GROMACS .gro file of C-alpha atoms in nm:
model
   79
    1MET     CA    1  11.935   9.564  12.547
    2ASP     CA    2  11.828   9.321  12.804
    3ALA     CA    3  12.052   9.313  13.118
    4SER     CA    4  12.072   8.931  13.106
    5SER     CA    5  12.222   8.950  12.759
    6VAL     CA    6  12.523   9.167  12.890
    7LYS     CA    7  12.826   8.953  12.975
    8LYS     CA    8  13.138   9.099  13.141
    9THR     CA    9  13.507   9.011  13.037
   10THR     CA   10  13.853   9.143  13.083
   11ILE     CA   11  14.098   9.258  12.817
   12ARG     CA   12  14.442   9.073  12.884
   13ALA     CA   13  14.783   9.093  12.724
   14ILE     CA   14  14.844   8.816  12.466
   15GLY     CA   15  15.197   8.868  12.338
   16ASN     CA   16  15.231   9.208  12.189
   17SER     CA   17  14.852   9.228  12.144
   18ALA     CA   18  14.547   9.228  12.372
   19GLY     CA   19  14.247   8.996  12.376
   20ALA     CA   20  13.918   8.935  12.558
   21THR     CA   21  13.790   8.594  12.660
   22ILE     CA   22  13.447   8.492  12.561
   23PRO     CA   23  13.225   8.309  12.817
   24LYS     CA   24  13.171   7.932  12.744
   25VAL     CA   25  12.789   7.975  12.727
   26LEU     CA   26  12.831   8.223  12.442
   27LEU     CA   27  13.090   8.017  12.259
   28GLU     CA   28  12.840   7.729  12.273
   29LYS     CA   29  12.533   7.943  12.184
   30TYR     CA   30  12.705   8.080  11.867
   31ASN     CA   31  12.902   7.774  11.779
   32PHE     CA   32  13.248   7.938  11.801
   33HIS     CA   33  13.545   7.712  11.847
   34GLU     CA   34  13.921   7.765  11.910
   35GLY     CA   35  14.085   7.877  11.601
   36ASP     CA   36  13.776   8.013  11.435
   37THR     CA   37  13.807   8.342  11.248
   38VAL     CA   38  13.581   8.623  11.369
   39PHE     CA   39  13.539   8.974  11.242
   40LEU     CA   40  13.501   9.293  11.443
   41LEU     CA   41  13.261   9.563  11.311
   42GLU     CA   42  13.249   9.909  11.465
   43THR     CA   43  12.899  10.027  11.517
   44GLU     CA   44  12.741  10.333  11.671
   45ALA     CA   45  12.657  10.114  11.976
   46GLY     CA   46  13.017   9.966  12.010
   47ILE     CA   47  13.192   9.666  11.860
   48LEU     CA   48  13.015   9.381  11.707
   49LEU     CA   49  13.186   9.037  11.691
   50SER     CA   50  13.061   8.809  11.421
   51PRO     CA   51  13.155   8.507  11.208
   52TYR     CA   52  13.026   8.699  10.896
   53ASP     CA   53  13.292   8.727  10.634
   54PRO     CA   54  13.216   9.025  10.399
   55ASP     CA   55  13.459   8.887  10.137
   56PHE     CA   56  13.270   8.551  10.134
   57GLU     CA   57  12.944   8.737  10.080
   58GLY     CA   58  13.084   8.914   9.785
   59ALA     CA   59  13.210   8.590   9.632
   60MET     CA   60  12.869   8.427   9.678
   61ASP     CA   61  12.706   8.731   9.495
   62ILE     CA   62  12.949   8.671   9.211
   63TYR     CA   63  12.874   8.299   9.203
   64GLN     CA   64  12.494   8.361   9.198
   65GLU     CA   65  12.527   8.589   8.901
   66GLY     CA   66  12.748   8.339   8.711
   67SER     CA   67  12.523   8.040   8.797
   68LYS     CA   68  12.220   8.218   8.654
   69LYS     CA   69  12.399   8.335   8.345
   70TYR     CA   70  12.559   7.993   8.269
   71ARG     CA   71  12.283   7.769   8.404
   72ASN     CA   72  12.272   7.555   8.096
   73ALA     CA   73  12.642   7.515   8.063
   74LEU     CA   74  12.685   7.417   8.423
   75ARG     CA   75  12.403   7.176   8.389
   76GLU     CA   76  12.586   7.009   8.089
   77LEU     CA   77  12.915   6.994   8.267
   78ALA     CA   78  12.750   6.823   8.568
   79LYS     CA   79  12.651   6.527   8.355
   0.00000   0.00000   0.00000
């Protein structure tokens, strides 16, 4: 990990929970906006913050299977 990619933040109380602020430069770089949903994934190296939604990925896999199986029917319905 490059030292320039390490950013420091502080965990603060937010109601009955706690949260960490994300520096503006990273919000802009990764196109995060106030109100966005993000996911925390525990890894061997620590916690990964990502916009990746595993449920959406599963839904897209199901869609891909269905769109292949019913390709002709979907084409007719689109007319």
